[in-house]
PDB file of C-alpha atoms in Angstrom:
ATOM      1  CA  UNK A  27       9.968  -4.261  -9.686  1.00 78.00           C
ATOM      2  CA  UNK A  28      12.097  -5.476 -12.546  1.00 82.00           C
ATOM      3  CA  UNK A  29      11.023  -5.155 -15.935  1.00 86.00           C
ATOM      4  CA  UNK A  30      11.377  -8.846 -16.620  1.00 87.00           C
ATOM      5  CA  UNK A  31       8.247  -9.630 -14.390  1.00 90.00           C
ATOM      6  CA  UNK A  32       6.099  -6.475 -15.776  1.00 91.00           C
ATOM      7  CA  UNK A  33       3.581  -7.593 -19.088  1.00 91.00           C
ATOM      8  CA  UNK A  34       4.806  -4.969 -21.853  1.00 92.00           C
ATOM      9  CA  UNK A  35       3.884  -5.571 -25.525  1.00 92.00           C
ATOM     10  CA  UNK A  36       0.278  -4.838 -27.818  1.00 93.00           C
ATOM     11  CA  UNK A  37      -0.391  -8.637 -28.357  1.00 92.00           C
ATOM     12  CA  UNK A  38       0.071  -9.218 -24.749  1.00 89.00           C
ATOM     13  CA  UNK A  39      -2.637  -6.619 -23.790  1.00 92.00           C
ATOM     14  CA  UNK A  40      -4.804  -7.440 -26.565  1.00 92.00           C
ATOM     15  CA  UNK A  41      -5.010 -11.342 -25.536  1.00 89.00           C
ATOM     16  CA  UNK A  42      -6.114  -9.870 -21.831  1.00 92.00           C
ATOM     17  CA  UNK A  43      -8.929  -8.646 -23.086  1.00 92.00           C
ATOM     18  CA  UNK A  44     -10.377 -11.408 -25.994  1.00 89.00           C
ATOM     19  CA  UNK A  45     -13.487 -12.920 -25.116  1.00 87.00           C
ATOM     20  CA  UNK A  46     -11.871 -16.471 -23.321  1.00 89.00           C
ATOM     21  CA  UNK A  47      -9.902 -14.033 -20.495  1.00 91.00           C
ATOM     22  CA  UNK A  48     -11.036 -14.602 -16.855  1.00 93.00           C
ATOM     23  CA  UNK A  49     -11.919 -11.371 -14.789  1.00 94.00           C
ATOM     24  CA  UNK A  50     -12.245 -10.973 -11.096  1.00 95.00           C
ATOM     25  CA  UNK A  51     -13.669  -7.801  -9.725  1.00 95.00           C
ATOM     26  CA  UNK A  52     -13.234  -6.312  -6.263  1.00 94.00           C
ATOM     27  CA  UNK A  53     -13.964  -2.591  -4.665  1.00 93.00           C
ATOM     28  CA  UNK A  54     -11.053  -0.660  -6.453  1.00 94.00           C
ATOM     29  CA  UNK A  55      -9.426  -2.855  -8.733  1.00 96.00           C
ATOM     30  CA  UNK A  56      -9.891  -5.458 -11.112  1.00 96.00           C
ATOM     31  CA  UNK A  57      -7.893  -8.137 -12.373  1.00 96.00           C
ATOM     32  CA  UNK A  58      -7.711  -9.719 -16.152  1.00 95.00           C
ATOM     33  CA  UNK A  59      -5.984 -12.702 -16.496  1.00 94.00           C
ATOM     34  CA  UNK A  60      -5.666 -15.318 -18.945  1.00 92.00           C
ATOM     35  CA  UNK A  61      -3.468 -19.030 -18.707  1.00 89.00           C
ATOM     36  CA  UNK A  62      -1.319 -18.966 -22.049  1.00 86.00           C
ATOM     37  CA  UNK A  63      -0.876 -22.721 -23.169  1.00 73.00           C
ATOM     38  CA  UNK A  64       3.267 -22.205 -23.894  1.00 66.00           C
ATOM     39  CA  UNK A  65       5.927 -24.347 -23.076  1.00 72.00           C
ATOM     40  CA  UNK A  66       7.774 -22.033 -20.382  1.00 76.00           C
ATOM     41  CA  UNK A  67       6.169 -20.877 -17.145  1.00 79.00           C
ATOM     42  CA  UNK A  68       6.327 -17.417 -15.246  1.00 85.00           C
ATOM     43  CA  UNK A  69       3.754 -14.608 -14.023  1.00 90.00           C
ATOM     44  CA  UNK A  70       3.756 -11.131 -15.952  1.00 92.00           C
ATOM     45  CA  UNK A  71       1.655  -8.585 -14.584  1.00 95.00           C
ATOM     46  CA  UNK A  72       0.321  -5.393 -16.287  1.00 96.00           C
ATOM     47  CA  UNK A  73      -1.034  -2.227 -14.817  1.00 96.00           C
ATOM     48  CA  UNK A  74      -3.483  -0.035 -16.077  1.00 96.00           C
ATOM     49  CA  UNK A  75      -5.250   2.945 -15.288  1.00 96.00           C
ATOM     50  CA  UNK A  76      -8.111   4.648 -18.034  1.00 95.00           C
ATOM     51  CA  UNK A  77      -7.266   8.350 -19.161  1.00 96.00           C
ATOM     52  CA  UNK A  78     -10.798   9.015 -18.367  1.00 96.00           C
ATOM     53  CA  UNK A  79      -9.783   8.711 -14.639  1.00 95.00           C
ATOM     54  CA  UNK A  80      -8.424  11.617 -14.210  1.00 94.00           C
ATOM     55  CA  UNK A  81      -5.346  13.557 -14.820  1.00 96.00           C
ATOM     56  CA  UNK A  82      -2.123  12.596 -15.681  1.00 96.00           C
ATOM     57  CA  UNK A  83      -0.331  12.525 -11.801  1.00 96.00           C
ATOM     58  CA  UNK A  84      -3.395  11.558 -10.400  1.00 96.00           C
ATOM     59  CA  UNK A  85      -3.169   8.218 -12.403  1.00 96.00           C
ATOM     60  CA  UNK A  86       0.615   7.972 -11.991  1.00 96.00           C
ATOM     61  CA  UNK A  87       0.267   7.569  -8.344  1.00 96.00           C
ATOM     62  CA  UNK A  88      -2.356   5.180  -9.035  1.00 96.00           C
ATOM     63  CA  UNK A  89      -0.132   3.226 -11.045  1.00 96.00           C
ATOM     64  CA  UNK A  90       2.376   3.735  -8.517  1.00 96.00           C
ATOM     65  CA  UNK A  91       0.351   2.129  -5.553  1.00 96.00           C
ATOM     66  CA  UNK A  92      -0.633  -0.664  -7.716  1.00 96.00           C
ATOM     67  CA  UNK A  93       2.897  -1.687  -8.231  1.00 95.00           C
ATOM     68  CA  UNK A  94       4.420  -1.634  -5.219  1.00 95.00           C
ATOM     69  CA  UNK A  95       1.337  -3.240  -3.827  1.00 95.00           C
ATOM     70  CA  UNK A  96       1.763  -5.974  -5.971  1.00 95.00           C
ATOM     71  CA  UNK A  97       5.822  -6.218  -5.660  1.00 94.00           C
ATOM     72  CA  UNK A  98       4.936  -7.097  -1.561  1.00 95.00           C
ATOM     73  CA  UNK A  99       2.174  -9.984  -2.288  1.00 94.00           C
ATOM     74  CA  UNK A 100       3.756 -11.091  -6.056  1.00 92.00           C
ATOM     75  CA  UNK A 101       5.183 -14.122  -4.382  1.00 92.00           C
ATOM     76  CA  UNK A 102       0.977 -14.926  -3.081  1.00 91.00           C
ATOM     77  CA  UNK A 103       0.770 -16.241  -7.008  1.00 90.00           C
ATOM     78  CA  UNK A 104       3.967 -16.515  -7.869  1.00 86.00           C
ATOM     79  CA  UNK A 105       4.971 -19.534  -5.912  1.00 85.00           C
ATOM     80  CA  UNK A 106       1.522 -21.170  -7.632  1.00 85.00           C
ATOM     81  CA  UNK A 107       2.081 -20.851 -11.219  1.00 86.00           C
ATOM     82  CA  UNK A 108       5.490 -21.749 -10.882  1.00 84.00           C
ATOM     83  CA  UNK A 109       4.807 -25.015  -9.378  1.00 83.00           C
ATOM     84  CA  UNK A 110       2.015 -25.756 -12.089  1.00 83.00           C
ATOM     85  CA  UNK A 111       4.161 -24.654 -14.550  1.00 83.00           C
ATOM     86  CA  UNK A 112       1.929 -22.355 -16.322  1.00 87.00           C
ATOM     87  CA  UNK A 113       2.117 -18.927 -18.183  1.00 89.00           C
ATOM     88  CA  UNK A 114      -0.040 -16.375 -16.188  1.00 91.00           C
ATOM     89  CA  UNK A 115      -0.759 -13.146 -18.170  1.00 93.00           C
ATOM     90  CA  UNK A 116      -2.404 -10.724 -15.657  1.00 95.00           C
ATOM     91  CA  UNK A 117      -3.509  -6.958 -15.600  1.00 96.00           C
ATOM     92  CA  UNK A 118      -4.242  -5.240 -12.361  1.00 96.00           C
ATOM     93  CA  UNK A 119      -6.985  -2.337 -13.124  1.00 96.00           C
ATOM     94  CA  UNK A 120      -7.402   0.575 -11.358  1.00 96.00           C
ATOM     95  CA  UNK A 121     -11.701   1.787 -11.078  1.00 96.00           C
ATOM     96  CA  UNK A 122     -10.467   4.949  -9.379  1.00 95.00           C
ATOM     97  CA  UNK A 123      -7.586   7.122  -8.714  1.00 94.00           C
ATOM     98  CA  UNK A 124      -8.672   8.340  -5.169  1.00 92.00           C
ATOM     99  CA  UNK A 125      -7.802   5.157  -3.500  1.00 89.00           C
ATOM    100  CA  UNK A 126      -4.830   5.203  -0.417  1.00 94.00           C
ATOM    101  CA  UNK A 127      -2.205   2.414   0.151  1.00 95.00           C
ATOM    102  CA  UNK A 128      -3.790   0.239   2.388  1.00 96.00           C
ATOM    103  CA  UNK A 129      -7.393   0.044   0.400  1.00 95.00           C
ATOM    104  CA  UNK A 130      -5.432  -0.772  -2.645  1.00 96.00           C
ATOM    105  CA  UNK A 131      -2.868  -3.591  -0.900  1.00 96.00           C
ATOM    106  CA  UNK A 132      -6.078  -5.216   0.495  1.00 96.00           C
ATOM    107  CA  UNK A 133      -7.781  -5.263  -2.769  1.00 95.00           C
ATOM    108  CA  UNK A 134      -4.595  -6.949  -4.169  1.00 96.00           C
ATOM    109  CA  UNK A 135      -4.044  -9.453  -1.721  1.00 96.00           C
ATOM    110  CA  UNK A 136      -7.447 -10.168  -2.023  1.00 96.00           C
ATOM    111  CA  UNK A 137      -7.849 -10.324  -6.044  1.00 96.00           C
ATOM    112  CA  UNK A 138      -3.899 -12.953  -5.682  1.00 94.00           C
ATOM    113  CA  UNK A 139      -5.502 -14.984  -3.474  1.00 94.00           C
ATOM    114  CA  UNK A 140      -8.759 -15.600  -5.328  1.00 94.00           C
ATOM    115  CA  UNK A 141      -6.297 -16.159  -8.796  1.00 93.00           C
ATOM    116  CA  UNK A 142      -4.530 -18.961  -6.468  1.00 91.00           C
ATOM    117  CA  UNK A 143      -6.890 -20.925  -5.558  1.00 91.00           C
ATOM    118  CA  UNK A 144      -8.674 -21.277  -9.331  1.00 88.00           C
ATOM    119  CA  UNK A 145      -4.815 -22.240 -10.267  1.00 84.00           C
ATOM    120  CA  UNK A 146      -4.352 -24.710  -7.403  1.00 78.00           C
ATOM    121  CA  UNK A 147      -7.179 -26.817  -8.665  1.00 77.00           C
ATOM    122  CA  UNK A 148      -4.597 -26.653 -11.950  1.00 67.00           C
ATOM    123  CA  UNK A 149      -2.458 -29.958 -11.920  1.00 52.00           C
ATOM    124  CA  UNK A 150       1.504 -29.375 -12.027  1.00 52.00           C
ATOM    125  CA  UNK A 151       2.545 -29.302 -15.655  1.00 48.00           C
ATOM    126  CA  UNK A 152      -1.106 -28.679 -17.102  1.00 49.00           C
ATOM    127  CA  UNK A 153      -0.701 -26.610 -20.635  1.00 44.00           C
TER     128      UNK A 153
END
């Protein structure tokens, strides 16, 4: 996953988690998201497990699933917020660390698909 498309940055995270951000929740991971009002358009996507999870490899691998989940079903939202041409700000998060692959991808592709069809109701070029 290149690090273009990952959210990095304190003010980025910090804006995820005001008061106006939109949170879906599903079996083992959540997703905080929040439609910035800017002039270019593009989907960044954070990932973020708690310390009080676990230890340190345990919530690597976590991370690690979450990511390459994501890289599979990216273009699932992608495609969307490029044709509204919006700025998505999302943050996939991780309730446990003793999830596998598949319970992970399914939470995913359901969490993207949920996101995309709140956006599609968005018209193209809405700020």
């Amino acid at each position: 996953m290149p690090r273009a498309k990952i959210l990095r940055g304190r003010k980025n995270f910090q804006r995820l988690f005001e008061q106006d951000a939109k949170i879906i929740r599903n079996n083992i991971v959540d997703l905080r998201f929040k439609i910035l009002g800017t002039n270019s358009s593009g989907c960044l996507m954070g990932f973020i497990v708690k310390k009080s999870l676990g230890k340190a490899n345990k919530r690597n691998r976590m991370k690690r699933l979450l990511k390459e989940a994501y890289r599979h079903h990216q273009d699932i939202l992608s495609d969307t917020v490029k044709n509204t041409g919006i700025m998505f700000h999302g943050a996939l998060m991780a309730k446990t660390i003793d999830g596998n692959y598949a319970d992970v991808e399914q939470d995913i592709i359901a969490l993207l698909s949920k996101v995309r069809d709140q956006l599609s109701t968005i018209s193209p070029g809405h700020s």
